[in-house]
Coordinates of C-alpha atoms and ligand atoms in Angstrom, one line a residue:
Chain C
X220 CA 10.6 -43.9 5.8
X221 CA 10.9 -40.4 7.2
X222 CA 7.9 -38.7 8.8
X223 CA 5.8 -36.7 6.4
X224 CA 6.0 -32.9 6.6
X225 CA 2.3 -32.6 5.9
X226 CA -0.3 -35.3 6.4
X227 CA -3.8 -34.7 5.2
X228 CA -6.4 -37.2 6.3
X229 CA -10.0 -37.5 5.3
X230 CA -10.3 -33.9 4.4
X231 CA -13.8 -32.9 3.5
X232 CA -15.0 -29.4 2.4
X233 CA -18.5 -28.2 1.6
X234 CA -19.6 -24.7 0.7
X235 CA -23.2 -24.8 1.8
X236 CA -24.6 -27.7 -0.1
X237 CA -21.8 -27.8 -2.7
X238 CA -19.2 -30.5 -1.8
X239 CA -15.8 -29.2 -3.1
X240 CA -13.5 -31.9 -1.6
X241 CA -14.4 -35.4 -0.4
X242 CA -12.2 -37.7 1.7
X243 CA -8.9 -36.4 0.6
X244 CA -5.8 -37.9 2.1
X245 CA -2.2 -37.2 1.1
X246 CA 1.2 -37.3 2.8
X247 CA 4.0 -35.0 1.6
X248 CA 7.6 -35.8 2.4
X249 CA 10.6 -33.4 2.6
X250 CA 12.4 -32.9 -0.7
X251 CA 9.5 -34.1 -2.9
X252 CA 7.3 -32.3 -5.5
X253 CA 3.8 -33.5 -5.7
X254 CA 1.6 -32.3 -8.5
X255 CA -2.2 -31.8 -8.1
X256 CA -4.1 -32.2 -11.3
X257 CA -7.7 -32.2 -12.4
X258 CA -10.2 -30.4 -14.6
X259 CA -11.6 -26.9 -13.9
X260 CA -13.7 -27.0 -10.7
X261 CA -12.1 -30.2 -9.5
X262 CA -11.2 -28.6 -6.2
X263 CA -7.5 -28.0 -6.6
X264 CA -7.5 -24.4 -5.5
X265 CA -9.9 -25.2 -2.6
X266 CA -7.4 -27.8 -1.4
X267 CA -4.5 -25.3 -1.6
X268 CA -6.6 -22.8 0.4
X269 CA -7.4 -25.4 3.0
X270 CA -3.7 -26.2 3.5
X271 CA -2.8 -22.5 3.5
X272 CA -5.4 -21.7 6.2
X273 CA -7.7 -19.6 4.0
X274 CA -10.5 -22.2 4.4
X275 CA -11.2 -24.4 7.3
X276 CA -12.0 -28.0 6.3
X277 CA -15.5 -29.2 7.2
X278 CA -13.9 -32.3 8.6
X279 CA -10.6 -34.2 8.5
X280 CA -7.2 -33.6 10.0
X281 CA -4.1 -31.7 9.0
X282 CA -0.9 -32.8 10.6
X283 CA 2.3 -30.7 10.2
X284 CA 5.5 -32.5 11.2
X285 CA 3.4 -35.1 13.1
X286 CA 1.4 -32.5 15.1
X287 CA -2.3 -31.9 14.6
X288 CA -2.8 -28.3 13.4
X289 CA -5.8 -26.1 12.6
X290 CA -5.1 -22.7 11.1
X291 CA -7.4 -19.9 12.0
X292 CA -6.3 -17.9 9.0
X293 CA -3.5 -17.6 6.4
X294 CA -1.2 -15.9 8.9
X295 CA -1.3 -19.0 11.1
X296 CA -0.2 -21.2 8.2
X297 CA 2.5 -18.7 7.3
X298 CA 3.8 -18.7 10.8
X299 CA 3.9 -22.5 10.7
X300 CA 6.2 -22.4 7.7
X301 CA 3.7 -22.8 4.8
X302 CA 4.0 -20.3 1.9
X303 CA 1.8 -19.9 -1.2
X304 CA 2.7 -18.7 -4.7
X305 CA -0.4 -17.5 -6.5
X306 CA -1.0 -17.6 -10.2
X307 CA -1.9 -14.0 -10.3
X308 CA 1.3 -12.8 -8.6
X309 CA 0.5 -11.4 -5.2
X310 CA 3.1 -8.6 -5.6
X311 CA 2.9 -4.9 -5.0
X312 CA 3.8 -3.6 -8.4
X313 CA 5.0 -0.1 -7.7
X314 CA 7.2 -1.1 -4.8
X315 CA 10.8 -2.3 -5.1
X316 CA 11.8 -6.0 -5.1
X317 CA 13.2 -5.9 -1.6
X318 CA 10.0 -4.5 -0.1
X319 CA 8.0 -7.2 -1.8
X320 CA 10.4 -9.9 -0.5
X321 CA 9.6 -8.7 3.0
X322 CA 6.0 -7.6 2.5
X323 CA 4.2 -7.7 5.9
X324 CA 7.4 -9.0 7.5
X325 CA 9.7 -5.9 7.1
X326 CA 12.9 -5.9 9.1
X327 CA 13.5 -3.0 11.5
X328 CA 16.4 -1.7 13.5
X329 CA 17.1 0.7 16.3
X330 CA 14.9 2.0 19.2
X331 CA 12.3 3.6 16.9
X332 CA 11.8 0.5 14.9
X333 CA 12.8 2.1 11.6
X334 CA 13.0 0.0 8.5
X335 CA 16.3 -1.7 7.9
X336 CA 16.3 -1.2 4.2
X337 CA 20.0 -2.0 3.7
X338 CA 19.6 -5.4 5.3
X339 CA 16.4 -6.2 3.3
X340 CA 18.2 -5.2 0.1
X341 CA 21.3 -7.3 0.9
X342 CA 19.2 -10.4 2.0
X343 CA 17.1 -10.0 -1.2
X344 CA 20.2 -9.8 -3.3
X345 CA 21.8 -12.9 -1.9
X346 CA 18.6 -14.9 -2.2
X347 CA 18.0 -14.0 -5.8
X348 CA 21.7 -14.7 -6.6
X349 CA 21.5 -18.0 -4.8
X350 CA 18.3 -19.0 -6.7
X351 CA 19.7 -17.5 -9.9
X352 CA 16.6 -15.2 -10.4
X353 CA 18.1 -12.6 -12.8
X354 CA 16.9 -9.1 -11.9
X355 CA 18.6 -5.8 -12.5
X356 CA 18.7 -5.0 -8.8
X357 CA 17.0 -5.6 -5.5
X358 CA 15.8 -2.0 -5.7
X359 CA 14.1 -2.4 -9.1
X360 CA 10.4 -1.7 -9.2
X361 CA 8.3 -4.8 -9.8
X362 CA 6.4 -3.4 -12.7
X363 CA 9.6 -2.9 -14.7
X364 CA 10.3 -6.6 -14.5
X365 CA 9.1 -9.4 -16.9
X366 CA 6.4 -11.9 -15.9
X367 CA 9.0 -14.6 -15.4
X368 CA 11.1 -12.3 -13.2
X369 CA 8.1 -11.5 -11.2
X370 CA 7.1 -15.1 -10.6
X371 CA 10.8 -15.7 -9.8
X372 CA 10.5 -13.1 -7.1
X373 CA 7.3 -14.6 -5.8
X374 CA 8.9 -18.0 -5.6
X375 CA 12.1 -16.6 -4.0
X376 CA 9.9 -15.0 -1.4
X377 CA 8.1 -18.2 -0.7
X378 CA 11.5 -20.0 -0.5
X379 CA 12.9 -17.4 1.9
X380 CA 10.0 -17.8 4.4
X381 CA 8.9 -21.4 4.0
X382 CA 10.4 -23.8 6.5
X383 CA 8.1 -26.7 5.7
X384 CA 6.0 -26.4 2.6
X385 CA 5.5 -24.3 -0.6
X386 CA 2.1 -24.4 -2.4
X387 CA 2.1 -23.3 -6.0
X388 CA -1.2 -22.7 -7.7
X389 CA -0.7 -22.6 -11.4
X390 CA 2.6 -20.6 -11.1
X391 CA 3.3 -20.5 -14.9
X392 CA -0.3 -20.0 -16.2
X393 CA 0.5 -16.4 -17.1
X394 CA 4.0 -16.9 -18.5
X395 CA 5.5 -17.4 -21.9
X396 CA 7.6 -20.5 -22.9
X397 CA 11.0 -19.3 -22.0
X398 CA 9.8 -17.8 -18.7
X399 CA 8.0 -21.0 -17.9
X400 CA 11.2 -22.9 -18.4
X401 CA 13.1 -20.6 -16.0
X402 CA 10.4 -20.9 -13.3
X403 CA 10.5 -24.7 -13.7
X404 CA 14.2 -24.8 -13.2
X405 CA 13.7 -22.7 -10.1
X406 CA 11.0 -25.0 -8.7
X407 CA 13.3 -28.1 -9.3
X408 CA 16.1 -26.4 -7.5
X409 CA 13.9 -26.0 -4.4
X410 CA 13.9 -29.8 -3.9
X411 CA 17.3 -29.7 -2.3
X412 CA 16.0 -27.5 0.4
X413 CA 14.3 -30.4 2.2
X414 CA 10.8 -28.8 2.1
X415 CA 7.8 -30.3 0.5
X416 CA 6.3 -28.7 -2.6
X417 CA 2.7 -29.1 -3.8
X418 CA 2.1 -27.7 -7.3
X419 CA -1.2 -27.3 -9.2
X420 CA -0.7 -27.3 -12.9
X421 CA -2.8 -27.6 -16.1
X422 CA 0.1 -28.6 -18.2
X423 CA 0.8 -32.4 -18.0
X424 CA 4.1 -31.9 -19.7
X425 CA 5.1 -29.6 -16.9
X426 CA 3.8 -32.1 -14.3
X427 CA 5.9 -34.8 -15.8
X428 CA 8.9 -32.7 -15.9
X429 CA 8.7 -31.5 -12.3
X430 CA 6.9 -33.9 -10.0
X431 CA 7.8 -37.1 -8.1
X432 CA 4.2 -38.0 -7.6
X433 CA 0.9 -37.0 -9.2
X434 CA -2.4 -36.7 -7.4
X435 CA -5.6 -36.6 -9.5
X436 CA -8.8 -34.9 -8.4
X437 CA -12.1 -35.2 -10.2
X438 CA -15.2 -33.3 -9.0
X439 CA -13.8 -33.1 -5.5
X440 CA -13.0 -36.9 -5.3
X441 CA -9.4 -38.1 -5.0
X442 CA -9.1 -40.5 -8.0
X443 CA -5.6 -41.7 -7.1
X444 CA -1.9 -40.9 -6.5
X445 CA 0.8 -42.2 -8.9
X446 CA 4.5 -42.1 -8.9
X447 CA 5.5 -40.1 -11.9
X448 CA 8.0 -42.6 -13.1
X449 CA 5.6 -45.4 -13.0
X450 CA 2.8 -43.8 -15.0
X451 CA 2.2 -42.0 -18.3
X452 CA 0.1 -39.2 -19.7
X453 CA -2.6 -41.5 -21.0
X454 CA -3.2 -43.0 -17.5
X455 CA -3.4 -39.5 -15.9
X456 CA -5.7 -38.2 -18.6
X457 CA -8.0 -41.1 -18.1
X458 CA -8.0 -40.5 -14.4
X459 CA -8.7 -36.8 -14.9
X460 CA -11.5 -37.3 -17.4
X461 CA -12.9 -40.6 -16.1
X462 CA -12.9 -41.9 -19.7
X463 CA -10.8 -44.8 -20.9
X464 CA -8.3 -43.8 -23.6
Chain D
X641 CA 14.9 0.3 -21.9
X642 CA 11.8 2.1 -23.0
X643 CA 11.5 5.8 -22.4
X644 CA 8.8 5.3 -19.8
X645 CA 11.0 2.9 -18.0
X646 CA 13.9 5.3 -17.9
X647 CA 11.4 8.0 -16.9
X648 CA 10.4 5.8 -14.0
X649 CA 13.8 4.6 -13.1
X650 CA 15.1 8.0 -12.4
X651 CA 11.8 9.1 -11.0
X652 CA 11.7 12.1 -13.4
X653 CA 8.1 12.7 -12.6
X654 CA 9.2 13.7 -9.1
X655 CA 11.4 16.4 -10.5
X656 CA 8.6 18.1 -12.5
X657 CA 7.4 19.7 -9.3
X658 CA 10.8 21.1 -8.5
X659 CA 11.3 22.4 -12.1
X660 CA 7.8 23.9 -12.0
X661 CA 8.5 25.4 -8.7
X662 CA 11.7 27.0 -9.9
X663 CA 10.1 28.2 -13.2
X664 CA 7.2 29.9 -11.4
X665 CA 9.5 31.4 -8.8
X666 CA 11.7 32.9 -11.5
X667 CA 8.8 34.2 -13.5
X668 CA 7.3 36.0 -10.5
X669 CA 10.8 37.1 -9.3
X670 CA 11.3 38.9 -12.6
X671 CA 7.8 40.2 -13.3
X672 CA 7.0 41.1 -9.8
X673 CA 10.3 42.3 -8.6
X674 CA 9.1 45.8 -8.1
X675 CA 6.0 44.6 -6.3
X676 CA 8.3 43.0 -3.7
X677 CA 7.7 39.4 -4.5
X678 CA 11.3 38.5 -3.6
X679 CA 11.5 40.4 -0.4
X680 CA 12.3 38.3 2.7
X681 CA 9.0 39.4 4.2
X682 CA 6.9 38.3 1.3
X683 CA 8.7 35.0 1.0
X684 CA 8.3 34.3 4.7
X685 CA 4.7 35.2 4.4
X686 CA 4.2 32.6 1.7
X687 CA 5.5 29.9 4.0
X688 CA 3.4 31.1 6.9
X689 CA 0.3 31.1 4.8
X690 CA 0.8 27.7 3.4
X691 CA 1.5 26.0 6.8
X692 CA -2.0 24.7 7.3
X693 CA -2.3 23.5 3.7
X694 CA 1.0 21.7 4.1
X695 CA -0.1 19.9 7.2
X696 CA -3.3 18.8 5.5
X697 CA -1.3 17.7 2.4
X698 CA 0.8 15.4 4.6
X699 CA -2.4 13.6 5.8
X700 CA -3.7 13.4 2.3
X701 CA -0.4 11.7 1.0
X702 CA -1.1 8.9 3.5
X703 CA -4.7 8.5 2.4
X704 CA -4.0 8.6 -1.3
X705 CA -1.0 6.2 -1.0
X706 CA -3.3 3.7 0.7
X707 CA -5.7 3.9 -2.2
X708 CA -8.3 6.1 -0.3
X709 CA -9.1 9.8 -0.5
X710 CA -10.3 12.3 2.1
X711 CA -12.5 15.2 0.8
X712 CA -13.8 16.1 4.3
X713 CA -10.6 17.7 5.8
X714 CA -11.8 21.2 5.0
X715 CA -14.8 20.8 7.2
X716 CA -12.7 19.0 9.8
X717 CA -10.4 22.1 9.9
X718 CA -13.4 24.4 10.7
X719 CA -14.9 22.1 13.4
X720 CA -11.5 21.7 15.0
X721 CA -10.7 25.4 15.1
X722 CA -14.1 26.2 16.5
X723 CA -13.9 23.4 19.1
X724 CA -10.6 24.8 20.3
X725 CA -11.8 28.4 20.3
X726 CA -15.0 27.6 22.2
X727 CA -13.3 25.4 24.8
X728 CA -10.7 28.0 25.3
X729 CA -13.3 30.5 26.5
X730 CA -14.2 28.3 29.5
X731 CA -11.4 25.9 30.1
X732 CA -7.6 25.9 30.3
X733 CA -5.7 26.3 27.0
X734 CA -4.2 22.7 26.9
X735 CA -7.7 21.3 27.0
X736 CA -8.6 23.6 24.1
X737 CA -5.7 22.1 22.1
X738 CA -6.9 18.6 22.9
X739 CA -10.5 19.5 21.9
X740 CA -9.2 20.9 18.5
X741 CA -7.0 17.9 17.8
X742 CA -9.6 15.5 19.2
X743 CA -12.4 16.9 17.0
X744 CA -10.2 16.3 13.9
X745 CA -9.1 12.8 15.0
X746 CA -12.8 11.9 15.7
X747 CA -13.9 13.0 12.3
X748 CA -11.1 11.1 10.7
X749 CA -11.8 8.0 12.8
X750 CA -15.5 8.3 11.8
X751 CA -14.6 8.3 8.1
X752 CA -12.1 5.5 8.8
X753 CA -14.6 3.2 10.5
X754 CA -17.1 3.6 7.6
X755 CA -14.4 3.0 5.0
X756 CA -12.4 0.2 6.7
X757 CA -15.0 -2.0 8.2
X758 CA -18.3 -1.1 6.4
X759 CA -16.3 -1.1 3.1
X760 CA -18.0 2.1 1.9
X761 CA -15.9 4.0 -0.8
X762 CA -13.9 6.8 0.9
X763 CA -14.8 9.1 -2.0
X764 CA -18.5 8.9 -1.1
X765 CA -18.0 8.7 2.6
X766 CA -15.8 11.8 2.8
X767 CA -17.9 13.7 0.3
X768 CA -20.9 13.1 2.6
X769 CA -18.9 14.0 5.8
X770 CA -17.6 17.1 4.0
X771 CA -21.1 18.4 3.9
X772 CA -22.1 17.0 7.2
X773 CA -19.3 18.6 9.2
X774 CA -19.6 21.9 7.2
X775 CA -23.1 21.9 8.6
X776 CA -21.9 21.1 12.1
X777 CA -19.3 23.9 11.9
X778 CA -22.1 26.4 10.9
X779 CA -24.4 25.4 13.8
X780 CA -21.7 25.2 16.4
X781 CA -21.6 29.0 16.9
X782 CA -24.5 30.1 14.7
X783 CA -22.1 31.3 12.0
X784 CA -20.4 33.6 14.5
X785 CA -16.7 34.0 14.5
X786 CA -15.1 33.2 17.9
X787 CA -12.1 35.3 18.9
X788 CA -8.9 33.6 20.1
X789 CA -7.2 35.9 22.6
X790 CA -5.0 33.5 24.6
X791 CA -1.5 34.8 23.8
X792 CA 0.2 31.6 24.7
X793 CA -2.0 29.8 22.1
X794 CA -1.6 32.4 19.4
X795 CA 2.1 32.4 20.0
X796 CA 2.4 28.7 19.9
X797 CA 0.3 28.1 16.8
X798 CA 0.6 31.5 15.1
X799 CA 2.7 34.6 15.5
X800 CA 5.4 33.2 17.9
X801 CA 9.0 32.5 17.2
X802 CA 11.6 30.1 18.5
X803 CA 15.3 30.7 17.8
X804 CA 14.3 33.4 15.4
X805 CA 12.1 31.0 13.3
X806 CA 8.4 31.6 13.2
X807 CA 6.3 28.9 14.9
X808 CA 4.3 28.2 11.7
X809 CA 7.6 27.4 10.0
X810 CA 8.5 25.1 12.9
X811 CA 5.2 23.3 12.5
X812 CA 5.8 22.9 8.8
X813 CA 9.3 21.5 9.4
X814 CA 8.2 19.2 12.2
X815 CA 5.1 18.0 10.3
X816 CA 7.1 17.3 7.1
X817 CA 9.9 15.6 9.0
X818 CA 7.7 13.3 11.1
X819 CA 5.5 12.6 8.1
X820 CA 8.4 11.7 5.9
X821 CA 10.0 9.4 8.4
X822 CA 6.7 7.6 9.2
X823 CA 5.9 7.3 5.4
X824 CA 9.3 6.2 4.2
X825 CA 11.0 4.5 7.1
X826 CA 8.5 2.6 9.2
X827 CA 6.6 -0.6 8.7
X828 CA 3.4 1.3 8.9
X829 CA 4.5 3.5 5.9
X830 CA 5.4 0.3 4.0
X831 CA 2.0 -1.2 4.8
X832 CA 0.2 2.0 3.6
X833 CA 2.0 1.8 0.2
X834 CA 1.4 -1.9 -0.1
X835 CA -2.3 -1.5 0.7
X836 CA -2.7 1.2 -2.0
X837 CA -0.6 -0.7 -4.5
X838 CA -2.3 -4.1 -4.2
X839 CA -4.7 -4.6 -1.3
X840 CA -5.0 -8.4 -2.0
X841 CA -1.3 -8.9 -2.0
X842 CA -1.0 -6.9 1.2
X843 CA -3.8 -8.9 2.8
X844 CA -2.3 -12.3 1.9
X845 CA 1.1 -11.1 3.2
X846 CA -0.5 -10.6 6.6
X847 CA -0.9 -6.8 6.5
X848 CA -4.0 -5.7 8.4
X849 CA -5.6 -3.8 5.5
X850 CA -8.7 -2.5 7.2
X851 CA -6.5 -1.2 10.1
X852 CA -4.3 0.6 7.6
X853 CA -7.4 2.2 5.9
X854 CA -8.8 3.2 9.2
X855 CA -5.5 4.8 10.3
X856 CA -4.8 6.8 7.2
X857 CA -8.2 8.4 7.4
X858 CA -7.7 9.1 11.1
X859 CA -4.3 10.6 10.3
X860 CA -6.0 12.9 7.8
X861 CA -8.5 14.0 10.5
X862 CA -5.6 14.6 12.9
X863 CA -3.7 16.7 10.4
X864 CA -6.9 18.7 9.7
X865 CA -7.2 19.2 13.5
X866 CA -3.7 20.6 13.6
X867 CA -4.3 22.8 10.6
X868 CA -7.4 24.1 12.4
X869 CA -5.3 25.1 15.4
X870 CA -2.7 26.8 13.1
X871 CA -5.5 28.8 11.4
X872 CA -7.0 29.8 14.8
X873 CA -3.5 30.8 16.0
X874 CA -2.6 32.8 13.0
X875 CA -5.9 34.6 12.5
X876 CA -6.6 34.8 16.2
X877 CA -10.2 33.7 15.6
X878 CA -12.1 30.7 14.5
X879 CA -14.9 30.7 11.9
X880 CA -16.9 28.1 10.0
X881 CA -15.3 29.3 6.7
X882 CA -11.8 28.1 7.7
X883 CA -10.5 25.4 5.4
X884 CA -13.5 25.8 3.1
X885 CA -11.4 26.8 0.1
X886 CA -8.4 24.4 0.7
X887 CA -9.7 21.3 -0.9
X888 CA -8.6 22.0 -4.4
X889 CA -5.3 23.5 -3.4
X890 CA -4.3 20.7 -1.1
X891 CA -5.3 17.9 -3.6
X892 CA -3.3 19.8 -6.3
X893 CA -0.3 20.2 -4.0
X894 CA -0.2 16.5 -3.3
X895 CA -0.7 15.3 -6.9
X896 CA 1.8 17.8 -8.2
X897 CA 4.2 16.6 -5.6
X898 CA 4.2 13.1 -7.1
X899 CA 1.6 11.2 -5.1
X900 CA -0.5 8.8 -7.2
X901 CA -4.3 9.3 -7.2
X902 CA -4.8 5.6 -7.2
X903 CA -2.4 4.6 -4.5
X904 CA 0.9 2.9 -4.0
X905 CA 3.2 5.8 -4.6
X906 CA 3.8 9.2 -3.1
X907 CA 6.1 11.7 -1.5
X908 CA 5.8 13.9 1.6
X909 CA 8.6 16.2 0.6
X910 CA 7.0 16.5 -2.9
X911 CA 3.7 17.5 -1.1
X912 CA 5.6 20.2 0.8
X913 CA 7.0 21.6 -2.5
X914 CA 3.6 21.3 -4.1
X915 CA 2.0 23.2 -1.3
X916 CA 4.7 26.0 -1.4
X917 CA 4.1 26.1 -5.2
X918 CA 0.4 26.7 -4.7
X919 CA 1.1 29.3 -2.0
X920 CA 3.6 31.1 -4.3
X921 CA 1.0 31.1 -7.1
X922 CA -1.6 32.6 -4.8
X923 CA 0.7 35.3 -3.6
X924 CA 2.0 36.1 -7.1
X925 CA -1.4 36.4 -8.6
X926 CA -2.5 38.8 -5.8
X927 CA 0.7 40.9 -6.3
X928 CA -0.1 41.1 -10.0
X929 CA -3.3 42.8 -9.0
X930 CA -5.6 40.3 -10.5
X931 CA -9.3 40.4 -9.5
X932 CA -10.3 37.5 -7.2
X933 CA -12.4 36.0 -10.1
X934 CA -9.4 36.2 -12.5
X935 CA -7.1 34.7 -9.8
X936 CA -9.5 31.7 -9.6
X937 CA -9.4 31.2 -13.3
X938 CA -5.7 31.5 -13.7
X939 CA -5.0 29.3 -10.6
X940 CA -7.4 26.7 -11.9
X941 CA -5.7 26.6 -15.3
X942 CA -2.2 26.4 -13.8
X943 CA -3.3 23.6 -11.5
X944 CA -4.7 21.8 -14.5
X945 CA -1.5 22.0 -16.4
X946 CA 0.6 21.1 -13.3
X947 CA -1.5 18.1 -12.5
X948 CA -1.5 16.9 -16.1
X949 CA 2.3 17.2 -16.3
X950 CA 2.8 15.2 -13.1
X951 CA 0.3 12.5 -14.1
X952 CA 1.8 12.0 -17.5
X953 CA 3.7 8.9 -16.3
X954 CA 1.0 7.3 -14.1
X955 CA -1.8 7.6 -16.7
X956 CA -0.6 4.6 -18.6
Ligands
ADP2316 N1 -15.8 -19.8 -1.9 C1 -16.6 -20.7 -2.5 N2 -17.9 -20.8 -2.3 C2 -18.7 -21.7 -2.9 N3 -18.2 -22.6 -3.8 C3 -16.9 -22.6 -4.1 C4 -16.0 -21.7 -3.4 N4 -14.7 -21.9 -3.9 C5 -14.8 -23.0 -4.7 N5 -16.1 -23.4 -4.8 C6 -16.6 -24.5 -5.6 O1 -15.8 -25.6 -5.3 C7 -15.5 -26.3 -6.5 C8 -14.0 -26.4 -6.7 O2 -13.4 -25.2 -7.1 P1 -11.8 -24.9 -7.2 O3 -11.2 -25.4 -6.0 O4 -11.6 -23.5 -7.5 O5 -11.5 -25.8 -8.5 P2 -10.1 -25.8 -9.3 O6 -9.1 -24.9 -8.7 O7 -9.7 -27.2 -9.4 O8 -10.5 -25.3 -10.7 C9 -16.2 -25.7 -7.7 O9 -17.4 -26.3 -7.9 C10 -16.4 -24.3 -7.1 O10 -17.6 -23.7 -7.7
MG2317 MG1 -8.0 -23.1 -9.5

């Protein structure tokens, strides 16, 4: 088997006295989509934030491509090739698509370091074309786009910058049915890029449509990991709730 | 496409200021023709008189675009002008320039530290420092006016000319050009807009949001410092009242020029046109022979209409 892109081992996280994550271990391989499921407060977002460098684990190790890593902040994780797509769309609404695509990492040219808007627009256009995110233009203002188009931009941005791993925290929670379907297609198409994808979702239908493996959390405890093809909704629901069905 | 989307797409709100500018210009040109409104001398005068306000407006565009506001620049203008005038009496002129600019930058940086790192709202911080530094300006010279006689200084910042163009016009052109390029064509400008648009998105994208907030307020202070030097140069004196009445005019110029009050959107060129519009209004009302009190009422009403027109789109 190939080496995992991300290897989490015995991750533990406590906020003061509150234990949010206990003994969590998971390996993510290139080209696979792993779903993280669990009830509200199970610790899913906390885990995403640990991997993306927002929180430091209280103990445990994070290995990226076989190397021990410890991110001091989100910028560190980003530089290591980890991108996050947030449920509440971390986009600047009044700015054009291409500026959002390069937010915080704008391209410059010339001796005065002026913005290379042309290149940012062109790169954005070829990326959205490649991923089939249908927007009127790379110069369109974000707030003139639909929710699905916006989440498409956020995922395209993550795809552009992620060399190892994309984390998606409930990426379709704010979207309608048709938009959700578009975003799911987009997520599936990312599998070919040989990066790993960890997705948090409340919709088991979605989880079964997208993932290769499903990891269940309950009150911070890792209940188990199943291959999607070898399990069913009933088993996952039982694992989430702790009740037999 | 909905009407508001079309409106936004073609940035029609940005044209309101140009239309308003042309309408008011034509109105005065017709009604005040005999009073000499359209004479070259009068038109040049309008530009000369608006130069300090235009410079202050440039700083304010940066602050508002980042989601902050500066109300203290009027006081910073007085402190800067007085600092320069006082230093000039005992030390070489370049040091006086540094003192004037430095005073403005220091006031801006003081606001910036309180806002960026102590997370106090800029509205309250700069409201407080507006009063604080107005007091400082009064005590600096015991309410006395300080003459500025150095002809190199008054030429450079006031009555001088280069290539037949008055120095105050040069300052306006340079200020607007530099401001526009930094605002529209640098990473810093992009970070200012992103911070004012969605500070959390900016933060998670690796933009140093506190640094941006600190810098925009420092820029406001620096612009106020330069405006103070321009006043001192043009009037050949510095007094605590300088800049006192500019707050409303500068804010109106910036808003009318298409800069959003709640951040994420703005225009330096628009602010220039807005500032010229305010100057033209001032000049026209004086030529009409209105009493000062009537001028204030009419100006207030026109600003209200202009601001309402330019905010129509963003008030959704
Ligand atoms: N910053 C924090 N400080 C204290 N407790 C937190 C913090 N973030 C999360 N928690 C706690 O950790 C637990 C897991 O939360 P979270 O990861 O947001 O769950 P999920 O995303 O699965 O709904 C909850 O009990 C929550 O109250
Ligand atoms: Mg959550």
